[in-house]
mmCIF file of C-alpha atoms in Angstrom:
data_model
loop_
_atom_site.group_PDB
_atom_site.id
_atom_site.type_symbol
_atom_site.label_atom_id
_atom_site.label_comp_id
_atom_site.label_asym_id
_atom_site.label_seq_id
_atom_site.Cartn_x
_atom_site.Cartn_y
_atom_site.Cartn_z
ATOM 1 C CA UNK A 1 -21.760 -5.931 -3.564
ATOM 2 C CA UNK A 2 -18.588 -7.506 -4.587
ATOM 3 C CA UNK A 3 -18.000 -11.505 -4.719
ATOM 4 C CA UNK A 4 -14.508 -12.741 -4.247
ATOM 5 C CA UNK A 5 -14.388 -15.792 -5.602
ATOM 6 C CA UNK A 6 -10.869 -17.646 -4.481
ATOM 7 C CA UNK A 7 -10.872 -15.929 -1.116
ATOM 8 C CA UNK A 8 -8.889 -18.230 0.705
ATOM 9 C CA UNK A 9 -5.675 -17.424 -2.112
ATOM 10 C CA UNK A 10 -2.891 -14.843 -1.456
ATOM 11 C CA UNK A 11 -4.229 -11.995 -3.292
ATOM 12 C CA UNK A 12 -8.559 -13.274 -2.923
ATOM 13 C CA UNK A 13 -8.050 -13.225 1.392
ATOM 14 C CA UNK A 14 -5.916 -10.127 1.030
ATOM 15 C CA UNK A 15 -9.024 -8.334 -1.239
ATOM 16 C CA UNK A 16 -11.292 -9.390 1.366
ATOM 17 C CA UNK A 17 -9.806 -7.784 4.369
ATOM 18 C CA UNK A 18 -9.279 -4.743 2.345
ATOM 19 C CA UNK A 19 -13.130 -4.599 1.071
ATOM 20 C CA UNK A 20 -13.726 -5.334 5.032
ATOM 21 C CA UNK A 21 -11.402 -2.467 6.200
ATOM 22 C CA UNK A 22 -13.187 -0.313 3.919
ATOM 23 C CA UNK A 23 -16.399 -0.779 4.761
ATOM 24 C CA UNK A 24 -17.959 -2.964 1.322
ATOM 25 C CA UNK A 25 -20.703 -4.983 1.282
ATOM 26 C CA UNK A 26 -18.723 -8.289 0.205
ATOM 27 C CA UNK A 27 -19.066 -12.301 -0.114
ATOM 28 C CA UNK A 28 -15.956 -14.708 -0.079
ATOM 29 C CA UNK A 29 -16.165 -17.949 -1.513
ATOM 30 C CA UNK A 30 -13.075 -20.008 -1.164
ATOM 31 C CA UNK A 31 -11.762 -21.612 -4.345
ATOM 32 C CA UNK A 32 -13.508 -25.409 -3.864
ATOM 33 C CA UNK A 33 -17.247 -23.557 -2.440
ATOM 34 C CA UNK A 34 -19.558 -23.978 -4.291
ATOM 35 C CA UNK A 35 -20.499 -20.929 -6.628
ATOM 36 C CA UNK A 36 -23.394 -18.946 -4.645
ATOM 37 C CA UNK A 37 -26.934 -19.021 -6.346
ATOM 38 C CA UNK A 38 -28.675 -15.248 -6.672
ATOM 39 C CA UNK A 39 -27.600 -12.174 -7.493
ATOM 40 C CA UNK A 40 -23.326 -12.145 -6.527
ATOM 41 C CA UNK A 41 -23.047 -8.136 -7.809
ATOM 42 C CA UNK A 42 -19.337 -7.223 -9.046
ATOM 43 C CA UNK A 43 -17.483 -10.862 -9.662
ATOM 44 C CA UNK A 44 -13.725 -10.700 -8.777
ATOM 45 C CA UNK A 45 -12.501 -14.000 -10.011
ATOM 46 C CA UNK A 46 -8.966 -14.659 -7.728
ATOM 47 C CA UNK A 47 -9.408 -18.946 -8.865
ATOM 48 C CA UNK A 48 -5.724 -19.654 -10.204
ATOM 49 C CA UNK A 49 -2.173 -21.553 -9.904
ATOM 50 C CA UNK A 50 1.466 -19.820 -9.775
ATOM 51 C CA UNK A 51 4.536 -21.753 -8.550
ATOM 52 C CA UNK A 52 3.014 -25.211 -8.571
ATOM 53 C CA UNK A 53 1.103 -25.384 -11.775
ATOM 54 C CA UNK A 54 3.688 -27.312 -13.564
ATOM 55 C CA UNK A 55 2.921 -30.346 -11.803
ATOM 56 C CA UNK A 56 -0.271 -29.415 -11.405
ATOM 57 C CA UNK A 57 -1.951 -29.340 -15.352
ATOM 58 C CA UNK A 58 -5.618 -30.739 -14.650
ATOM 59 C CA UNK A 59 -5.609 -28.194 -11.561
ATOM 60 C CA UNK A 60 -4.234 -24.980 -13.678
ATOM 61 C CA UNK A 61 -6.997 -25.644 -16.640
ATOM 62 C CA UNK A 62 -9.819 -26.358 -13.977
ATOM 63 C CA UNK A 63 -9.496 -23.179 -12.180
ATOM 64 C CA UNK A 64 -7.943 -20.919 -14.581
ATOM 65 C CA UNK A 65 -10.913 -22.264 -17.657
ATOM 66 C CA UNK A 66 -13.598 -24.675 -16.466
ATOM 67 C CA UNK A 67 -14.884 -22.709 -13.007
ATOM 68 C CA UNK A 68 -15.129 -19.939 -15.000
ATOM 69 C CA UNK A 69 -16.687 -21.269 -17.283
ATOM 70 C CA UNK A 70 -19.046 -22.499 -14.914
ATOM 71 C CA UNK A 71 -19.525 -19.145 -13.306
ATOM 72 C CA UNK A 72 -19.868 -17.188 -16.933
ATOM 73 C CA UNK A 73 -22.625 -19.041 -18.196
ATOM 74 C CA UNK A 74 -24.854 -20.009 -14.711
ATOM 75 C CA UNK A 75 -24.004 -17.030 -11.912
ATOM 76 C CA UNK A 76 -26.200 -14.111 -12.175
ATOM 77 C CA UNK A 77 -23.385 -11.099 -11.979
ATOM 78 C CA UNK A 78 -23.654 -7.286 -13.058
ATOM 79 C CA UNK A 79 -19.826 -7.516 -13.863
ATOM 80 C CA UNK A 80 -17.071 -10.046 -13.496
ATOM 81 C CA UNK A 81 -12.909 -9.032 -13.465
ATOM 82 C CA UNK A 82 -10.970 -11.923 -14.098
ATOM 83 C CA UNK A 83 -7.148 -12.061 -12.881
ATOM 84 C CA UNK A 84 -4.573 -12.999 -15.507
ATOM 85 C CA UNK A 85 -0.564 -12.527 -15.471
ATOM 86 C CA UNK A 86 1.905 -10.131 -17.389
ATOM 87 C CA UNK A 87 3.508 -13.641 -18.219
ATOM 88 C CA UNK A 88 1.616 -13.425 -21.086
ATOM 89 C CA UNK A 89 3.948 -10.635 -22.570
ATOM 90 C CA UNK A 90 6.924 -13.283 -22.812
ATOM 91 C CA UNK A 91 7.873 -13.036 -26.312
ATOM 92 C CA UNK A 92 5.936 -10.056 -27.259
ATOM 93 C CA UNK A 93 7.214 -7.171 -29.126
ATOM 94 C CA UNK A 94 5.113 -4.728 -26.790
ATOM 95 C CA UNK A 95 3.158 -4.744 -23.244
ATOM 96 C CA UNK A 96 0.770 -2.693 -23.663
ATOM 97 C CA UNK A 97 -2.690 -3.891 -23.167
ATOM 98 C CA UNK A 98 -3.820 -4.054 -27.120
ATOM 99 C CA UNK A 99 -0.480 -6.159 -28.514
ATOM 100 C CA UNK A 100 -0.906 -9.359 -30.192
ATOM 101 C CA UNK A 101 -0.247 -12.574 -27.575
ATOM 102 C CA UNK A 102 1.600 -15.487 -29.004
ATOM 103 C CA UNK A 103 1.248 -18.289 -26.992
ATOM 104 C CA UNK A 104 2.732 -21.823 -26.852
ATOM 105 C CA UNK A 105 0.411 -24.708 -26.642
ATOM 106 C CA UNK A 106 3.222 -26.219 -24.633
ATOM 107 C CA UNK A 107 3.024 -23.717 -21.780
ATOM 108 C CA UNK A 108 0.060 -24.914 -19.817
ATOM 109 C CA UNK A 109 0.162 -21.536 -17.721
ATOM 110 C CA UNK A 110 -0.442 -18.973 -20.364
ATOM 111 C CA UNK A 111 -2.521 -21.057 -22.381
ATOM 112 C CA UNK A 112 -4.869 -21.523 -20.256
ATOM 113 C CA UNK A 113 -4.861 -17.727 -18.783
ATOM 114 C CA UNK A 114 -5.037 -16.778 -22.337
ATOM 115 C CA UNK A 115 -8.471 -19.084 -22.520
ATOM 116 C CA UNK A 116 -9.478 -17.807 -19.527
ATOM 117 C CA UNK A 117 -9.401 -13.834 -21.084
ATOM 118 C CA UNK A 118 -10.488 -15.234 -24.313
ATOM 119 C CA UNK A 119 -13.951 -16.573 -22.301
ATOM 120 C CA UNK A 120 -14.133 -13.515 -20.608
ATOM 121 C CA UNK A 121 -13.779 -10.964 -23.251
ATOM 122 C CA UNK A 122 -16.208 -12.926 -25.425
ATOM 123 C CA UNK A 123 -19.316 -13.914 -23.195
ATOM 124 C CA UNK A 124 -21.021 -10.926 -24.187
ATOM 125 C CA UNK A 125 -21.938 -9.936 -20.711
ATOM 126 C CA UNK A 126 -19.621 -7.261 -18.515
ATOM 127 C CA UNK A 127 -16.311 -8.531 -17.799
ATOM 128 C CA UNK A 128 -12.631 -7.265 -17.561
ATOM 129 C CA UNK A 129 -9.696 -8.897 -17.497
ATOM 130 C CA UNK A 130 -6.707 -7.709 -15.809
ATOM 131 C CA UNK A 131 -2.652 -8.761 -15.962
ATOM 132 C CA UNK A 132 -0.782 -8.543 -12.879
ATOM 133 C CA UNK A 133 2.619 -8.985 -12.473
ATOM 134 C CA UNK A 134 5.031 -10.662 -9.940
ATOM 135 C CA UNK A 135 3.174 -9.959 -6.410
ATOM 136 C CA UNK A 136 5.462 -9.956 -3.242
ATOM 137 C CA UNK A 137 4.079 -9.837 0.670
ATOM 138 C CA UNK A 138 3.520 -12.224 3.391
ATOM 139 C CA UNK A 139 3.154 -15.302 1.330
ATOM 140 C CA UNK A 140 4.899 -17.702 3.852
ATOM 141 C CA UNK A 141 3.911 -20.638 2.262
ATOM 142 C CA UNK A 142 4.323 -20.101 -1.682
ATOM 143 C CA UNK A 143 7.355 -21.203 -3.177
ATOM 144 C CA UNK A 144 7.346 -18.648 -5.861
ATOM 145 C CA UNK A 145 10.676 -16.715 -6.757
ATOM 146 C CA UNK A 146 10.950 -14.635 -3.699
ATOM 147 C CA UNK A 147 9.717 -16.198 -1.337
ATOM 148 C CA UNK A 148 12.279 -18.878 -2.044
ATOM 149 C CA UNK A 149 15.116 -16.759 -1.817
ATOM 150 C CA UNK A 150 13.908 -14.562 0.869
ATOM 151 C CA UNK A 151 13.199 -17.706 2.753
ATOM 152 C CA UNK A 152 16.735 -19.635 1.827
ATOM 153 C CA UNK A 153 18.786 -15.841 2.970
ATOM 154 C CA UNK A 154 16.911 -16.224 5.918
ATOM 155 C CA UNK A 155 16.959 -20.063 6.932
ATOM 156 C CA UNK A 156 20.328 -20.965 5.232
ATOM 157 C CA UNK A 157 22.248 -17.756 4.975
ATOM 158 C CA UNK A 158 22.492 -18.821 1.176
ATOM 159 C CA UNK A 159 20.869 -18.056 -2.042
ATOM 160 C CA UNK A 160 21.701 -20.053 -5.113
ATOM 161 C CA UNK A 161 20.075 -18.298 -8.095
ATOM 162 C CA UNK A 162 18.862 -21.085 -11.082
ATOM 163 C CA UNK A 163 18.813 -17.459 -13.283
ATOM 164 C CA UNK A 164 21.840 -15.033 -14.229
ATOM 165 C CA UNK A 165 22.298 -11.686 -12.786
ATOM 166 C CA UNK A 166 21.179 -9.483 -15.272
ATOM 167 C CA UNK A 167 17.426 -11.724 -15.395
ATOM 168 C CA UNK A 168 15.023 -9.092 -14.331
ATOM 169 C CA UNK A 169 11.243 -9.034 -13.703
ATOM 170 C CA UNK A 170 8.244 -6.452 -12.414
ATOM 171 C CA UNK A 171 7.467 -6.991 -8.922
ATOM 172 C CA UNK A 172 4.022 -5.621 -7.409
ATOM 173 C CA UNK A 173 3.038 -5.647 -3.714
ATOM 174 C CA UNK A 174 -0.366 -7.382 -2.829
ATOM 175 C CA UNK A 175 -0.973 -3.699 -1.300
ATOM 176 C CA UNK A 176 -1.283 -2.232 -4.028
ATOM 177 C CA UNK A 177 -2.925 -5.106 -5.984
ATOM 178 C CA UNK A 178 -6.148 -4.875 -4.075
ATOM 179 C CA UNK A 179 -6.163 -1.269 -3.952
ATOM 180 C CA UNK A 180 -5.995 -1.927 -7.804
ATOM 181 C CA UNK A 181 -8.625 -4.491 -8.188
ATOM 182 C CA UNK A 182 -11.071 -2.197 -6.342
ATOM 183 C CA UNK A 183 -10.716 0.095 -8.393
ATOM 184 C CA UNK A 184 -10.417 -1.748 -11.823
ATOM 185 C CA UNK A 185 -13.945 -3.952 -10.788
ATOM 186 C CA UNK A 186 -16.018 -0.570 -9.262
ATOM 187 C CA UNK A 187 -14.848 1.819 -11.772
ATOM 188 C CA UNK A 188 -12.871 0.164 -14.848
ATOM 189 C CA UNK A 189 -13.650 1.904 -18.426
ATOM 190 C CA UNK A 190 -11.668 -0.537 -20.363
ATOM 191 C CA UNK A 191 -11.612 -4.386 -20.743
ATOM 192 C CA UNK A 192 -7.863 -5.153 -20.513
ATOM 193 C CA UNK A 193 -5.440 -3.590 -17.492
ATOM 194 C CA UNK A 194 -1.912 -4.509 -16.677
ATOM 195 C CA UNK A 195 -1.608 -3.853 -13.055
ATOM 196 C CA UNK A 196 2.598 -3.783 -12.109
ATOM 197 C CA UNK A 197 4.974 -1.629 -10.691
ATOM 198 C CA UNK A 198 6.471 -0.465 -14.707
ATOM 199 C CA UNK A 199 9.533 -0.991 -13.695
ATOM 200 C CA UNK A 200 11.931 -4.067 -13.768
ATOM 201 C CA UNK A 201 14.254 -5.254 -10.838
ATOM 202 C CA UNK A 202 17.155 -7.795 -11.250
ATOM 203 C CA UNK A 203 18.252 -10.365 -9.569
ATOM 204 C CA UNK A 204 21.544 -8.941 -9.228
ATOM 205 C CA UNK A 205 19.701 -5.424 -7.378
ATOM 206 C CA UNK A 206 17.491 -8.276 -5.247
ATOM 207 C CA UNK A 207 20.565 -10.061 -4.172
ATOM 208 C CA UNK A 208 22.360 -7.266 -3.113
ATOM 209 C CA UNK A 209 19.951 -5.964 -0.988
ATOM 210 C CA UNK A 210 19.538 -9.272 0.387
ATOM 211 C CA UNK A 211 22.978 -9.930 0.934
ATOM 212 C CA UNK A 212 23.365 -6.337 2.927
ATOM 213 C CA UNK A 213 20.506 -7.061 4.722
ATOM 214 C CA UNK A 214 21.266 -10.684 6.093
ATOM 215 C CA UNK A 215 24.372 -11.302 5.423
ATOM 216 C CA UNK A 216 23.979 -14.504 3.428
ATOM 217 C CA UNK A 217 25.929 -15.224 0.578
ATOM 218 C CA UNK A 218 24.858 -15.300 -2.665
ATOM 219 C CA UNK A 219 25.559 -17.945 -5.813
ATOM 220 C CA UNK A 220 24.451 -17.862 -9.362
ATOM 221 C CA UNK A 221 24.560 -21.968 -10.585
ATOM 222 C CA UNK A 222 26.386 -22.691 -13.506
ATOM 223 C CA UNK A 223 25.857 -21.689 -16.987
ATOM 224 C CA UNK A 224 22.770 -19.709 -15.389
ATOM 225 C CA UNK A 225 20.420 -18.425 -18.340
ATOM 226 C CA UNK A 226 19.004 -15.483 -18.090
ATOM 227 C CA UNK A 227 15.510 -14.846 -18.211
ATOM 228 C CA UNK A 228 14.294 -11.119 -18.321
ATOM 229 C CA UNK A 229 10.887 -9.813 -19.541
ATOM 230 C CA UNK A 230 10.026 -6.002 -21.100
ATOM 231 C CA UNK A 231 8.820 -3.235 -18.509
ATOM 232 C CA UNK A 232 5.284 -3.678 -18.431
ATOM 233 C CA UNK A 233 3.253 -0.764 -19.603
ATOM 234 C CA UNK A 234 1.113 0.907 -17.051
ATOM 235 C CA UNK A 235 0.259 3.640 -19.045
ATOM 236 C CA UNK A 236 -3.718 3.183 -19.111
ATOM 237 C CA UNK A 237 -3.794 2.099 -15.102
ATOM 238 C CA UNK A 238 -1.855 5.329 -14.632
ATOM 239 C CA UNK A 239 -4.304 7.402 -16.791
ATOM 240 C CA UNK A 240 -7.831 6.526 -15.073
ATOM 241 C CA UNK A 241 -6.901 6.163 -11.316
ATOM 242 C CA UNK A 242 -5.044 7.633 -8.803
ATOM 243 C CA UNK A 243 -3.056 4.540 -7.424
ATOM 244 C CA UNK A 244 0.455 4.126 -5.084
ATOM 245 C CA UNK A 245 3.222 2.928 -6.369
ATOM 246 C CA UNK A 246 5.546 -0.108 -4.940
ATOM 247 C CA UNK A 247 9.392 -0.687 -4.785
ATOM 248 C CA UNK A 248 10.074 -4.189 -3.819
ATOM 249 C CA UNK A 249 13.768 -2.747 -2.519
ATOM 250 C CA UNK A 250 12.078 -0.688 -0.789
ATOM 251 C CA UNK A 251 9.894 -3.153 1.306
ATOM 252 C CA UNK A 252 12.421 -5.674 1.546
ATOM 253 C CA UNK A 253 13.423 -4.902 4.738
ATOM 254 C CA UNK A 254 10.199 -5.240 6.217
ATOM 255 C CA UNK A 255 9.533 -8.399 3.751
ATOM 256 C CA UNK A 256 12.681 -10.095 5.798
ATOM 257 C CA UNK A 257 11.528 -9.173 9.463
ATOM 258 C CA UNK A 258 8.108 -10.331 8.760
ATOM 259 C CA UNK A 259 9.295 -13.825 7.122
ATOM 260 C CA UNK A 260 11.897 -14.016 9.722
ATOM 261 C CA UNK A 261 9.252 -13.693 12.700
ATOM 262 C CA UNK A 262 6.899 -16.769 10.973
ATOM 263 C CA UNK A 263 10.084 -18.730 10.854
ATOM 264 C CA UNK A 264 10.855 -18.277 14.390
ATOM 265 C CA UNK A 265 6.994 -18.818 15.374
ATOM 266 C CA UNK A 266 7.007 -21.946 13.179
ATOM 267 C CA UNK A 267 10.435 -23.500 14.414
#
């Protein structure tokens, strides 16, 4: 059996319809359930912030530290994968899964994911952590980086960019994310996965296609810095399973109609 916990999240609901559509014996526990008593199988702990946790620092350390805390030391589990970010690699002279993280007491986000790993990888029972990058899909209601934009091309025919042109990052489709989480929890050899596309888009590429697309217009605000992380190294992810690939240019299109549909459904 495998227990999602955070199944009411963007990628925990997405897991669970996939584990459904494949036929797994499963339990979802939204993110503020209380943690199931008896035997939960294969933990895959989806509890976490993204966009928000800025204003949100008692929330970001609860569910990224303290429920997992809770769940490592009282929930009877065989194995437990706990979801961390590529974000971590900011600053780092390599991504690969074994490089040294330096991390900024300062930067509630990737201190506390760092915790989190550090909890998991230390509990001395079977856990895994894996990094996932920048996931894209039908996230209507986040107001992460794409979805802004997407939403703003759409809505106001106009995307002002706080980041230069050249800023670039790895995008991953949710798709592919659960296909990558099943196999990481079932059949994982390792402790540490980076789970990302390996290859960086820009904002300039993004903005293009979004401009062609829609035609909104596009502006870059002043003195824009840019902010660009390495390629993330999916070397070992590559090695042990057989798993598609996503192109975030590529699925833009569809990204659009689907976004543009919930606007029109929602206006």
């Amino acid at each position: 059996m495998i227990t999602v916990l955070g199944a009411s999240g963007f990628i925990g609901s997405r897991l669970v319809e996939r584990l459904a559509a494949l036929g797994r014996e499963h339990l979802a526990v939204r993110r503020d359930d209380a943690i199931p008593s008896g035997p939960l199988g294969t933990v895959v702990y989806c509890i976490g912030l993204t966009a928000d946790y800025r204003s949100r620092t008692f929330d970001t350390i609860e569910a990224h530290v303290c429920k997992l805390l809770e769940v490592v030391r009282e929930s009877d589990f065989e194995s437990l994968l706990y979801l961390s970010s590529t974000r971590l690699y900011g600053g780092s002279e390599s991504t690969s899964e074994e490089t040294l993280i330096r991390v900024s007491p300062l930067d509630v986000y990737n201190a506390s994911k760092i915790a989190g790993e550090s909890l998991v990888l230390n509990c001395g029972r079977p856990a895994r952590v894996v990094r996932i990058s920048n996931v894209y899909g039908n996230d209507f209601d986040s107001h992460n980086f794409l979805s802004t934009i997407i939403n703003d091309a759409i809505t106001q025919q106009k995307v002002v960019l706080q980041t230069s042109a050249e800023s670039a990052k790895d995008y991953i489709s949710v798709d592919r994310v659960v296909d990558g989480l099943v196999a990481i929890a079932t059949r994982g050899k390792e402790r540490i996965y980076n789970l990302a596309s390996g290859v960086n888009v820009s904002n300039d590429e993004l903005t293009e296609a979004l401009r062609r697309l829609t035609g909104c217009t596009i502006e870059y605000a002043p003195s824009a810095p840019l902010a660009t992380f390495p390629p993330i190294n999916i070397d070992r992810v590559r090695a042990e399973f057989d798993l598609p690939t996503s192109n975030v240019l590529d699925d833009l299109p569809q990204l659009l109609d689907a976004y543009a549909r919930r606007n029109t459904e929602t206006s």
